[in-house]
Amino acid sequence: MDPTTRLLHAIEAPDAGRPAEPDLTLASYLVSDGEPDAADYLRADHPNWRDVERVLGALENADAVLFPSGQAATHAVLADLARTAGRLVLPEDGYYNTWALAAVVADATGVDVATVDLLDLDAVGRALDGGPAALWVETPTNPLLRVADLAALAAVVASSGAPMVVDNTLATALRQQPLAFGASASVASLTKGTTGHSDVLAGAVVTADVDLADRLRAWRTVTGAVPGAFEAWLVARSLRTLAVRSARQCATALTLARHLHADGRVAVHYPGLPPHREVADRQMTGGYGSVLSFEVDGDAAAADAVVAAARLIRPGTSFGGVVSSWERRARWPAETAPQSLIRLSVGLEAAGDLLTDLDQSLAAGVR
Ligand SMILES: *Cc1c(COP(=O)(O)O)cnc(C)c1O
């Protein structure tokens, strides 16, 4: 079945007389049948989490474990990797809170943390040399939209025996399935494009490694940072429309990226443009994502002026929502992106209206 169909049919059809769509289960325990069952206490398992896990698992033919945020999912995986790896190798550019979290895990466990340019395969190989290590990949990266070659990285980790984990937030599991390229797990913030309505925080880990999935569930149960039932229900509901939202957002994002590229006033970063297009075509399907970024020719103030001049595109962080938004990314002190870089999240507005807003904002901001 096409992933688009799996999104809708991974959750079993209800019996006659039952609600047509998954209902919200508000309970802290299930009535016992007398046999001890840890899953009866709903910190360990929950019907509304299971709905999400079925759908996300079906997209990658694997098991999925739901977490209350992308950070919680990342934390569970980094802590698991630190049990056996002496070194965590992270990408040099990517989501800066992953580095912050790796530092927390390093403090707690004594694991070393190193960063490397994922596009430099020799450097990746060297970073994994000398003792057990694990590779954390992010592609496309947030916010520079650089694309790492998953098949090539898988070959590098295969020769060193290191596990590879991919942060799949930007692409979503619909557009990119890292497990098929040799990743042992893919991690995503569902807060972004996967849910797309900017109304819920959630995260997930997808893996075909049954032992890893068991350990992640045990971690979630014992640490107690669990998703709420309503949040899980919102995620499952949002997944119903992921395919149509994503198709439209990817198409509009490509239109805007090409427009900016042709215009030449700004340096555009988008997986659907050179130099990343070729690798993206090998590992992404049906679109290059809803996010692009560009550096305006000027300083931070010039970029701030562009953001402020928009009439339609909302100023704000996060991305993947149905309403377009943008921000000068380096306004966050820990961000390492260039000062004049604006990250644009493309929503569901008509492409022509967004083009108009983009052009008038650039005209107002860039002199
Ligand atoms: C937002 C984000 C996260 C963290 O997810 P939260 O749901 O905000 O905790 C992780 N990785 C990437 C690439 C992100 O953009």
mmCIF file of C-alpha atoms and ligand atoms in Angstrom:
data_model
loop_
_atom_site.group_PDB
_atom_site.id
_atom_site.type_symbol
_atom_site.label_atom_id
_atom_site.label_comp_id
_atom_site.label_asym_id
_atom_site.label_seq_id
_atom_site.Cartn_x
_atom_site.Cartn_y
_atom_site.Cartn_z
ATOM 1 C CA MET A 1 0.000 0.000 0.000
ATOM 2 C CA ASP A 2 1.065 3.540 -0.658
ATOM 3 C CA PRO A 3 2.099 5.400 2.521
ATOM 4 C CA THR A 4 -0.757 7.829 1.862
ATOM 5 C CA THR A 5 -3.220 4.962 2.267
ATOM 6 C CA ARG A 6 -1.348 3.458 5.210
ATOM 7 C CA LEU A 7 -1.733 6.765 7.036
ATOM 8 C CA LEU A 8 -5.481 6.215 6.940
ATOM 9 C CA HIS A 9 -5.775 2.471 7.362
ATOM 10 C CA ALA A 10 -3.033 1.546 9.854
ATOM 11 C CA ILE A 11 -5.598 1.938 12.614
ATOM 12 C CA GLU A 12 -8.044 -0.946 12.313
ATOM 13 C CA ALA A 13 -11.535 -0.209 11.072
ATOM 14 C CA PRO A 14 -13.950 0.016 14.011
ATOM 15 C CA ASP A 15 -16.711 -2.547 14.486
ATOM 16 C CA ALA A 16 -20.298 -1.645 13.595
ATOM 17 C CA GLY A 17 -21.824 0.583 16.208
ATOM 18 C CA ARG A 18 -18.445 1.966 17.335
ATOM 19 C CA PRO A 19 -17.238 5.555 16.667
ATOM 20 C CA ALA A 20 -15.940 6.020 13.125
ATOM 21 C CA GLU A 21 -12.728 7.658 14.316
ATOM 22 C CA PRO A 22 -10.527 6.826 17.340
ATOM 23 C CA ASP A 23 -12.042 8.139 20.541
ATOM 24 C CA LEU A 24 -10.265 9.728 23.468
ATOM 25 C CA THR A 25 -9.580 7.382 26.381
ATOM 26 C CA LEU A 26 -9.541 9.262 29.658
ATOM 27 C CA ALA A 27 -8.367 6.808 32.299
ATOM 28 C CA SER A 28 -5.312 6.138 34.477
ATOM 29 C CA TYR A 29 -5.772 2.351 34.581
ATOM 30 C CA LEU A 30 -7.667 -0.452 32.872
ATOM 31 C CA VAL A 31 -9.918 -2.767 34.858
ATOM 32 C CA SER A 32 -7.883 -5.851 35.731
ATOM 33 C CA ASP A 33 -8.806 -9.338 34.551
ATOM 34 C CA GLY A 34 -6.989 -10.739 37.579
ATOM 35 C CA GLU A 35 -3.710 -11.469 35.803
ATOM 36 C CA PRO A 36 -0.921 -8.992 36.636
ATOM 37 C CA ASP A 37 -0.326 -6.825 33.562
ATOM 38 C CA ALA A 38 1.967 -3.795 33.840
ATOM 39 C CA ALA A 39 0.285 -2.249 30.784
ATOM 40 C CA ASP A 40 -2.957 -1.931 32.780
ATOM 41 C CA TYR A 41 -1.462 1.151 34.431
ATOM 42 C CA LEU A 42 -1.566 3.818 31.745
ATOM 43 C CA ARG A 43 1.851 5.307 32.469
ATOM 44 C CA ALA A 44 3.211 2.205 30.693
ATOM 45 C CA ASP A 45 0.898 2.121 27.705
ATOM 46 C CA HIS A 46 -2.196 3.946 26.490
ATOM 47 C CA PRO A 47 -4.788 3.311 23.766
ATOM 48 C CA ASN A 48 -4.333 6.818 22.337
ATOM 49 C CA TRP A 49 -0.547 6.397 22.142
ATOM 50 C CA ARG A 50 -1.053 3.072 20.389
ATOM 51 C CA ASP A 51 -3.087 4.719 17.624
ATOM 52 C CA VAL A 52 -0.204 7.081 16.839
ATOM 53 C CA GLU A 53 2.380 4.317 17.157
ATOM 54 C CA ARG A 54 0.502 2.097 14.698
ATOM 55 C CA VAL A 55 0.391 4.809 12.046
ATOM 56 C CA LEU A 56 4.003 5.958 12.428
ATOM 57 C CA GLY A 57 5.186 2.347 12.556
ATOM 58 C CA ALA A 58 3.255 1.525 9.377
ATOM 59 C CA LEU A 59 4.986 4.365 7.482
ATOM 60 C CA GLU A 60 8.398 2.782 8.100
ATOM 61 C CA ASN A 61 7.375 -0.900 8.490
ATOM 62 C CA ALA A 62 8.636 -0.887 12.060
ATOM 63 C CA ASP A 63 7.647 -0.170 15.650
ATOM 64 C CA ALA A 64 7.098 3.375 16.926
ATOM 65 C CA VAL A 65 7.283 4.720 20.470
ATOM 66 C CA LEU A 66 5.486 7.981 21.233
ATOM 67 C CA PHE A 67 6.999 10.643 23.511
ATOM 68 C CA PRO A 68 5.619 13.934 24.847
ATOM 69 C CA SER A 69 8.055 15.989 22.725
ATOM 70 C CA GLY A 70 10.828 15.622 20.190
ATOM 71 C CA GLN A 71 13.311 16.412 22.967
ATOM 72 C CA ALA A 72 11.932 13.595 25.138
ATOM 73 C CA ALA A 73 12.320 11.179 22.213
ATOM 74 C CA THR A 74 15.877 12.406 21.550
ATOM 75 C CA HIS A 75 16.736 12.118 25.262
ATOM 76 C CA ALA A 76 15.548 8.494 25.428
ATOM 77 C CA VAL A 77 17.638 7.539 22.386
ATOM 78 C CA LEU A 78 20.792 9.471 23.394
ATOM 79 C CA ALA A 79 20.663 7.888 26.869
ATOM 80 C CA ASP A 80 20.264 4.458 25.287
ATOM 81 C CA LEU A 81 23.207 5.043 22.917
ATOM 82 C CA ALA A 82 25.374 6.223 25.829
ATOM 83 C CA ARG A 83 25.011 2.799 27.528
ATOM 84 C CA THR A 84 27.244 1.174 24.901
ATOM 85 C CA ALA A 85 28.946 3.992 22.989
ATOM 86 C CA GLY A 86 31.974 5.793 24.359
ATOM 87 C CA ARG A 87 31.384 8.694 21.978
ATOM 88 C CA LEU A 88 28.314 10.353 20.487
ATOM 89 C CA VAL A 89 29.102 11.909 17.117
ATOM 90 C CA LEU A 90 26.681 14.725 16.274
ATOM 91 C CA PRO A 91 26.300 16.846 13.126
ATOM 92 C CA GLU A 92 28.115 20.168 13.048
ATOM 93 C CA ASP A 93 25.027 21.974 11.789
ATOM 94 C CA GLY A 94 21.549 21.080 12.929
ATOM 95 C CA TYR A 95 19.045 21.613 15.695
ATOM 96 C CA TYR A 96 20.996 23.315 18.482
ATOM 97 C CA ASN A 97 18.955 21.787 21.298
ATOM 98 C CA THR A 98 20.220 18.339 20.287
ATOM 99 C CA TRP A 99 23.729 19.501 21.255
ATOM 100 C CA ALA A 100 22.371 20.932 24.519
ATOM 101 C CA LEU A 101 20.701 17.610 25.302
ATOM 102 C CA ALA A 102 23.812 15.609 24.352
ATOM 103 C CA ALA A 103 25.750 17.759 26.850
ATOM 104 C CA VAL A 104 23.223 16.812 29.563
ATOM 105 C CA VAL A 105 23.585 13.113 28.698
ATOM 106 C CA ALA A 106 27.386 13.493 28.645
ATOM 107 C CA ASP A 107 27.311 15.038 32.144
ATOM 108 C CA ALA A 108 25.180 12.198 33.449
ATOM 109 C CA THR A 109 27.005 9.304 31.800
ATOM 110 C CA GLY A 110 30.551 10.413 31.015
ATOM 111 C CA VAL A 111 30.085 9.727 27.281
ATOM 112 C CA ASP A 112 32.191 11.917 24.963
ATOM 113 C CA VAL A 113 30.465 14.188 22.451
ATOM 114 C CA ALA A 114 32.057 15.178 19.141
ATOM 115 C CA THR A 115 30.688 17.119 16.171
ATOM 116 C CA VAL A 116 31.446 16.506 12.518
ATOM 117 C CA ASP A 117 30.398 17.770 9.084
ATOM 118 C CA LEU A 118 28.110 14.981 7.832
ATOM 119 C CA LEU A 119 28.914 15.885 4.226
ATOM 120 C CA ASP A 120 32.574 15.038 4.830
ATOM 121 C CA LEU A 121 32.466 11.226 4.864
ATOM 122 C CA ASP A 122 36.173 10.839 5.679
ATOM 123 C CA ALA A 123 35.747 13.064 8.708
ATOM 124 C CA VAL A 124 32.714 11.026 9.804
ATOM 125 C CA GLY A 125 34.771 7.819 9.504
ATOM 126 C CA ARG A 126 37.601 9.340 11.575
ATOM 127 C CA ALA A 127 35.172 10.585 14.252
ATOM 128 C CA LEU A 128 33.774 7.053 14.635
ATOM 129 C CA ASP A 129 37.250 5.490 14.867
ATOM 130 C CA GLY A 130 38.815 4.391 18.112
ATOM 131 C CA GLY A 131 36.294 2.672 20.331
ATOM 132 C CA PRO A 132 32.525 2.217 20.302
ATOM 133 C CA ALA A 133 30.709 5.272 18.981
ATOM 134 C CA ALA A 134 27.248 6.201 17.701
ATOM 135 C CA LEU A 135 26.352 8.561 14.850
ATOM 136 C CA TRP A 136 23.514 11.083 15.105
ATOM 137 C CA VAL A 137 22.356 12.326 11.709
ATOM 138 C CA GLU A 138 20.007 15.162 10.864
ATOM 139 C CA THR A 139 18.887 15.587 7.267
ATOM 140 C CA PRO A 140 17.721 17.992 5.993
ATOM 141 C CA THR A 141 19.221 20.093 8.777
ATOM 142 C CA ASN A 142 17.473 22.781 10.751
ATOM 143 C CA PRO A 143 17.915 25.602 9.764
ATOM 144 C CA LEU A 144 20.528 25.346 6.968
ATOM 145 C CA LEU A 145 18.589 22.632 5.054
ATOM 146 C CA ARG A 146 21.782 20.741 4.232
ATOM 147 C CA VAL A 147 21.259 17.195 3.003
ATOM 148 C CA ALA A 148 23.430 14.346 4.269
ATOM 149 C CA ASP A 149 23.736 11.235 2.088
ATOM 150 C CA LEU A 150 22.024 8.495 4.134
ATOM 151 C CA ALA A 151 23.238 5.569 2.006
ATOM 152 C CA ALA A 152 26.831 6.805 2.091
ATOM 153 C CA LEU A 153 26.690 7.401 5.856
ATOM 154 C CA ALA A 154 25.193 3.927 6.334
ATOM 155 C CA ALA A 155 28.214 2.465 4.515
ATOM 156 C CA VAL A 156 30.558 4.390 6.821
ATOM 157 C CA VAL A 157 28.813 3.212 10.004
ATOM 158 C CA ALA A 158 28.610 -0.350 8.672
ATOM 159 C CA SER A 159 32.397 -0.524 8.481
ATOM 160 C CA SER A 160 32.800 0.821 12.025
ATOM 161 C CA GLY A 161 29.859 -1.075 13.574
ATOM 162 C CA ALA A 162 28.391 2.120 15.034
ATOM 163 C CA PRO A 163 24.609 2.566 15.222
ATOM 164 C CA MET A 164 23.198 5.457 13.179
ATOM 165 C CA VAL A 165 20.163 7.419 14.324
ATOM 166 C CA VAL A 166 18.459 9.975 12.079
ATOM 167 C CA ASP A 167 16.511 13.042 13.189
ATOM 168 C CA ASN A 168 13.748 12.951 10.560
ATOM 169 C CA THR A 169 11.806 16.012 11.755
ATOM 170 C CA LEU A 170 12.240 18.204 8.676
ATOM 171 C CA ALA A 171 11.328 15.574 6.092
ATOM 172 C CA THR A 172 8.687 13.655 8.120
ATOM 173 C CA ALA A 173 8.326 9.875 7.768
ATOM 174 C CA LEU A 174 6.133 10.409 4.711
ATOM 175 C CA ARG A 175 8.962 11.943 2.662
ATOM 176 C CA GLN A 176 11.947 10.049 4.035
ATOM 177 C CA GLN A 177 12.293 6.612 5.651
ATOM 178 C CA PRO A 178 15.743 6.465 7.286
ATOM 179 C CA LEU A 179 15.367 2.835 8.401
ATOM 180 C CA ALA A 180 15.353 1.761 4.744
ATOM 181 C CA PHE A 181 18.809 3.373 4.436
ATOM 182 C CA GLY A 182 20.290 1.478 7.374
ATOM 183 C CA ALA A 183 19.447 3.687 10.343
ATOM 184 C CA SER A 184 18.800 1.798 13.573
ATOM 185 C CA ALA A 185 16.219 4.367 14.586
ATOM 186 C CA SER A 186 14.582 7.504 13.287
ATOM 187 C CA VAL A 187 13.567 10.216 15.711
ATOM 188 C CA ALA A 188 11.164 13.034 14.983
ATOM 189 C CA SER A 189 9.560 15.997 16.599
ATOM 190 C CA LEU A 190 5.893 15.543 15.686
ATOM 191 C CA THR A 191 5.343 19.115 16.870
ATOM 192 C CA LYS A 192 6.334 20.392 13.438
ATOM 193 C CA GLY A 193 5.102 19.311 10.011
ATOM 194 C CA THR A 194 3.977 15.847 11.047
ATOM 195 C CA THR A 195 1.062 17.269 13.036
ATOM 196 C CA GLY A 196 1.094 20.621 11.239
ATOM 197 C CA HIS A 197 -1.523 22.516 13.233
ATOM 198 C CA SER A 198 0.837 24.192 15.722
ATOM 199 C CA ASP A 199 -1.389 23.037 18.574
ATOM 200 C CA VAL A 200 0.506 20.134 20.147
ATOM 201 C CA LEU A 201 3.987 19.034 21.209
ATOM 202 C CA ALA A 202 4.987 15.411 20.651
ATOM 203 C CA GLY A 203 7.847 13.238 19.464
ATOM 204 C CA ALA A 204 8.482 9.663 18.406
ATOM 205 C CA VAL A 205 11.158 7.082 17.818
ATOM 206 C CA VAL A 206 10.682 4.547 15.022
ATOM 207 C CA THR A 207 12.801 1.391 14.992
ATOM 208 C CA ALA A 208 12.752 -2.184 13.700
ATOM 209 C CA ASP A 209 14.992 -3.238 16.612
ATOM 210 C CA VAL A 210 12.588 -4.981 18.987
ATOM 211 C CA ASP A 211 14.996 -4.799 21.938
ATOM 212 C CA LEU A 212 15.545 -1.074 21.413
ATOM 213 C CA ALA A 213 11.779 -0.472 21.270
ATOM 214 C CA ASP A 214 11.377 -2.436 24.539
ATOM 215 C CA ARG A 215 14.122 -0.407 26.224
ATOM 216 C CA LEU A 216 12.594 2.878 25.029
ATOM 217 C CA ARG A 217 9.169 1.892 26.391
ATOM 218 C CA ALA A 218 10.769 0.861 29.685
ATOM 219 C CA TRP A 219 12.608 4.226 29.805
ATOM 220 C CA ARG A 220 9.374 6.115 29.158
ATOM 221 C CA THR A 221 7.519 4.140 31.830
ATOM 222 C CA VAL A 222 10.149 4.526 34.521
ATOM 223 C CA THR A 223 11.081 8.172 33.861
ATOM 224 C CA GLY A 224 7.375 8.992 33.666
ATOM 225 C CA ALA A 225 7.615 11.703 30.999
ATOM 226 C CA VAL A 226 4.611 10.416 29.060
ATOM 227 C CA PRO A 227 2.308 11.961 26.439
ATOM 228 C CA GLY A 228 -1.136 13.092 27.555
ATOM 229 C CA ALA A 229 -4.110 11.216 26.105
ATOM 230 C CA PHE A 230 -5.521 14.336 24.457
ATOM 231 C CA GLU A 231 -2.173 15.281 22.930
ATOM 232 C CA ALA A 232 -1.845 11.765 21.505
ATOM 233 C CA TRP A 233 -5.377 11.988 20.160
ATOM 234 C CA LEU A 234 -4.531 15.312 18.460
ATOM 235 C CA VAL A 235 -1.458 13.714 16.864
ATOM 236 C CA ALA A 236 -3.469 10.757 15.534
ATOM 237 C CA ARG A 237 -6.110 13.115 14.196
ATOM 238 C CA SER A 238 -3.508 15.311 12.490
ATOM 239 C CA LEU A 239 -1.845 12.318 10.829
ATOM 240 C CA ARG A 240 -5.097 11.739 8.900
ATOM 241 C CA THR A 241 -4.287 14.778 6.727
ATOM 242 C CA LEU A 242 -0.478 14.631 6.641
ATOM 243 C CA ALA A 243 -0.322 13.492 3.011
ATOM 244 C CA VAL A 244 -2.406 16.338 1.586
ATOM 245 C CA ARG A 245 -0.857 18.999 3.803
ATOM 246 C CA SER A 246 2.650 17.872 3.002
ATOM 247 C CA ALA A 247 2.096 17.579 -0.761
ATOM 248 C CA ARG A 248 0.768 21.115 -0.943
ATOM 249 C CA GLN A 249 3.382 22.593 1.390
ATOM 250 C CA CYS A 250 6.252 20.883 -0.458
ATOM 251 C CA ALA A 251 4.983 22.102 -3.849
ATOM 252 C CA THR A 252 4.601 25.691 -2.645
ATOM 253 C CA ALA A 253 7.973 25.629 -0.854
ATOM 254 C CA LEU A 254 9.672 24.521 -4.088
ATOM 255 C CA THR A 255 7.937 27.331 -6.002
ATOM 256 C CA LEU A 256 9.091 29.920 -3.461
ATOM 257 C CA ALA A 257 12.633 28.507 -3.301
ATOM 258 C CA ARG A 258 12.961 28.634 -7.101
ATOM 259 C CA HIS A 259 11.587 32.158 -7.170
ATOM 260 C CA LEU A 260 14.111 33.373 -4.594
ATOM 261 C CA HIS A 261 16.910 31.498 -6.340
ATOM 262 C CA ALA A 262 16.068 33.107 -9.689
ATOM 263 C CA ASP A 263 15.661 36.532 -8.094
ATOM 264 C CA GLY A 264 19.279 36.334 -6.899
ATOM 265 C CA ARG A 265 19.017 38.935 -4.114
ATOM 266 C CA VAL A 266 19.333 36.282 -1.409
ATOM 267 C CA ALA A 267 21.241 32.981 -0.968
ATOM 268 C CA VAL A 268 18.604 30.231 -0.745
ATOM 269 C CA HIS A 269 18.900 26.891 1.009
ATOM 270 C CA TYR A 270 16.423 24.185 0.032
ATOM 271 C CA PRO A 271 16.884 20.429 -0.549
ATOM 272 C CA GLY A 272 15.146 20.762 -3.919
ATOM 273 C CA LEU A 273 17.817 23.160 -5.236
ATOM 274 C CA PRO A 274 21.493 22.607 -6.041
ATOM 275 C CA PRO A 275 23.811 21.544 -4.481
ATOM 276 C CA HIS A 276 21.573 19.199 -2.450
ATOM 277 C CA ARG A 277 18.990 18.224 -5.044
ATOM 278 C CA GLU A 278 20.813 15.145 -6.338
ATOM 279 C CA VAL A 279 21.205 13.441 -2.947
ATOM 280 C CA ALA A 280 17.715 14.551 -1.903
ATOM 281 C CA ASP A 281 16.264 12.856 -4.996
ATOM 282 C CA ARG A 282 17.855 9.573 -3.930
ATOM 283 C CA GLN A 283 16.425 9.559 -0.423
ATOM 284 C CA MET A 284 13.342 11.799 -0.288
ATOM 285 C CA THR A 285 10.091 11.002 -2.054
ATOM 286 C CA GLY A 286 7.262 13.236 -3.184
ATOM 287 C CA GLY A 287 8.773 16.541 -2.107
ATOM 288 C CA TYR A 288 11.603 18.308 -0.335
ATOM 289 C CA GLY A 289 9.788 19.568 2.726
ATOM 290 C CA SER A 290 7.958 22.700 3.780
ATOM 291 C CA VAL A 291 10.933 24.637 5.108
ATOM 292 C CA LEU A 292 13.501 26.749 3.285
ATOM 293 C CA SER A 293 15.965 29.310 4.515
ATOM 294 C CA PHE A 294 17.780 32.224 2.929
ATOM 295 C CA GLU A 295 20.452 34.732 3.823
ATOM 296 C CA VAL A 296 19.612 38.315 3.015
ATOM 297 C CA ASP A 297 22.393 40.503 1.699
ATOM 298 C CA GLY A 298 22.842 42.591 4.818
ATOM 299 C CA ASP A 299 23.116 42.376 8.587
ATOM 300 C CA ALA A 300 20.801 41.102 11.305
ATOM 301 C CA ALA A 301 18.837 44.353 11.270
ATOM 302 C CA ALA A 302 18.162 44.003 7.534
ATOM 303 C CA ALA A 303 16.848 40.461 8.064
ATOM 304 C CA ASP A 304 14.735 41.619 11.021
ATOM 305 C CA ALA A 305 13.236 44.307 8.776
ATOM 306 C CA VAL A 306 12.261 41.680 6.187
ATOM 307 C CA VAL A 307 10.539 39.537 8.826
ATOM 308 C CA ALA A 308 8.727 42.563 10.270
ATOM 309 C CA ALA A 309 7.485 43.725 6.853
ATOM 310 C CA ALA A 310 5.390 40.615 6.144
ATOM 311 C CA ARG A 311 1.627 40.958 6.033
ATOM 312 C CA LEU A 312 0.757 37.275 5.690
ATOM 313 C CA ILE A 313 3.769 35.326 6.894
ATOM 314 C CA ARG A 314 3.712 35.242 10.678
ATOM 315 C CA PRO A 315 6.742 36.063 12.756
ATOM 316 C CA GLY A 316 7.447 33.122 15.025
ATOM 317 C CA THR A 317 9.548 30.113 15.737
ATOM 318 C CA SER A 318 8.666 26.472 14.980
ATOM 319 C CA PHE A 319 7.678 25.303 11.502
ATOM 320 C CA GLY A 320 5.510 22.913 9.534
ATOM 321 C CA GLY A 321 2.198 24.557 10.440
ATOM 322 C CA VAL A 322 -0.725 25.318 8.145
ATOM 323 C CA VAL A 323 -0.051 29.068 8.425
ATOM 324 C CA SER A 324 3.275 30.262 6.973
ATOM 325 C CA SER A 325 5.749 31.679 9.465
ATOM 326 C CA TRP A 326 9.347 32.822 9.625
ATOM 327 C CA GLU A 327 12.052 34.071 11.899
ATOM 328 C CA ARG A 328 15.614 35.308 11.825
ATOM 329 C CA ARG A 329 17.041 32.184 13.295
ATOM 330 C CA ALA A 330 20.118 33.672 14.986
ATOM 331 C CA ARG A 331 17.905 35.767 17.284
ATOM 332 C CA TRP A 332 18.260 32.669 19.514
ATOM 333 C CA PRO A 333 21.600 33.060 21.313
ATOM 334 C CA ALA A 334 22.579 29.364 21.034
ATOM 335 C CA GLU A 335 21.898 29.243 17.280
ATOM 336 C CA THR A 336 25.007 28.971 15.078
ATOM 337 C CA ALA A 337 23.337 29.900 11.755
ATOM 338 C CA PRO A 338 24.434 33.117 9.955
ATOM 339 C CA GLN A 339 23.067 36.349 11.481
ATOM 340 C CA SER A 340 21.096 37.269 8.350
ATOM 341 C CA LEU A 341 19.505 33.833 7.849
ATOM 342 C CA ILE A 342 15.714 33.691 7.789
ATOM 343 C CA ARG A 343 13.987 30.313 8.129
ATOM 344 C CA LEU A 344 10.679 30.252 6.289
ATOM 345 C CA SER A 345 8.005 27.654 6.998
ATOM 346 C CA VAL A 346 5.566 27.365 4.111
ATOM 347 C CA GLY A 347 1.931 26.771 5.009
ATOM 348 C CA LEU A 348 -1.239 26.174 3.041
ATOM 349 C CA GLU A 349 -1.863 29.675 1.690
ATOM 350 C CA ALA A 350 -2.037 30.104 -2.095
ATOM 351 C CA ALA A 351 1.471 30.205 -3.583
ATOM 352 C CA GLY A 352 0.745 33.470 -5.412
ATOM 353 C CA ASP A 353 -0.189 35.264 -2.198
ATOM 354 C CA LEU A 354 2.967 34.040 -0.492
ATOM 355 C CA LEU A 355 5.095 35.145 -3.449
ATOM 356 C CA THR A 356 3.579 38.616 -3.252
ATOM 357 C CA ASP A 357 4.211 38.801 0.490
ATOM 358 C CA LEU A 358 7.774 37.554 0.097
ATOM 359 C CA ASP A 359 8.560 40.106 -2.603
ATOM 360 C CA GLN A 360 7.061 43.062 -0.765
ATOM 361 C CA SER A 361 8.843 42.046 2.456
ATOM 362 C CA LEU A 362 12.200 41.785 0.680
ATOM 363 C CA ALA A 363 11.596 45.134 -1.023
ATOM 364 C CA ALA A 364 10.826 46.738 2.342
ATOM 365 C CA GLY A 365 13.720 45.133 4.175
ATOM 366 C CA VAL A 366 16.631 44.781 1.771
ATOM 367 C CA ARG A 367 18.110 47.948 0.292
HETATM 368 C C1 LIG B 1 11.889 21.002 17.046
HETATM 369 C C2 LIG B 1 12.934 19.999 16.782
HETATM 370 C C3 LIG B 1 13.271 19.035 17.750
HETATM 371 C C4 LIG B 1 12.680 19.029 19.129
HETATM 372 O O1 LIG B 1 11.322 18.763 19.129
HETATM 373 P P1 LIG B 1 10.286 19.323 20.233
HETATM 374 O O2 LIG B 1 9.009 18.683 19.842
HETATM 375 O O3 LIG B 1 10.296 20.822 20.126
HETATM 376 O O4 LIG B 1 10.787 18.873 21.574
HETATM 377 C C5 LIG B 1 14.224 18.096 17.405
HETATM 378 N N1 LIG B 1 14.826 18.101 16.202
HETATM 379 C C6 LIG B 1 14.542 19.017 15.252
HETATM 380 C C7 LIG B 1 15.235 18.976 13.943
HETATM 381 C C8 LIG B 1 13.583 20.006 15.529
HETATM 382 O O5 LIG B 1 13.317 20.929 14.580
#
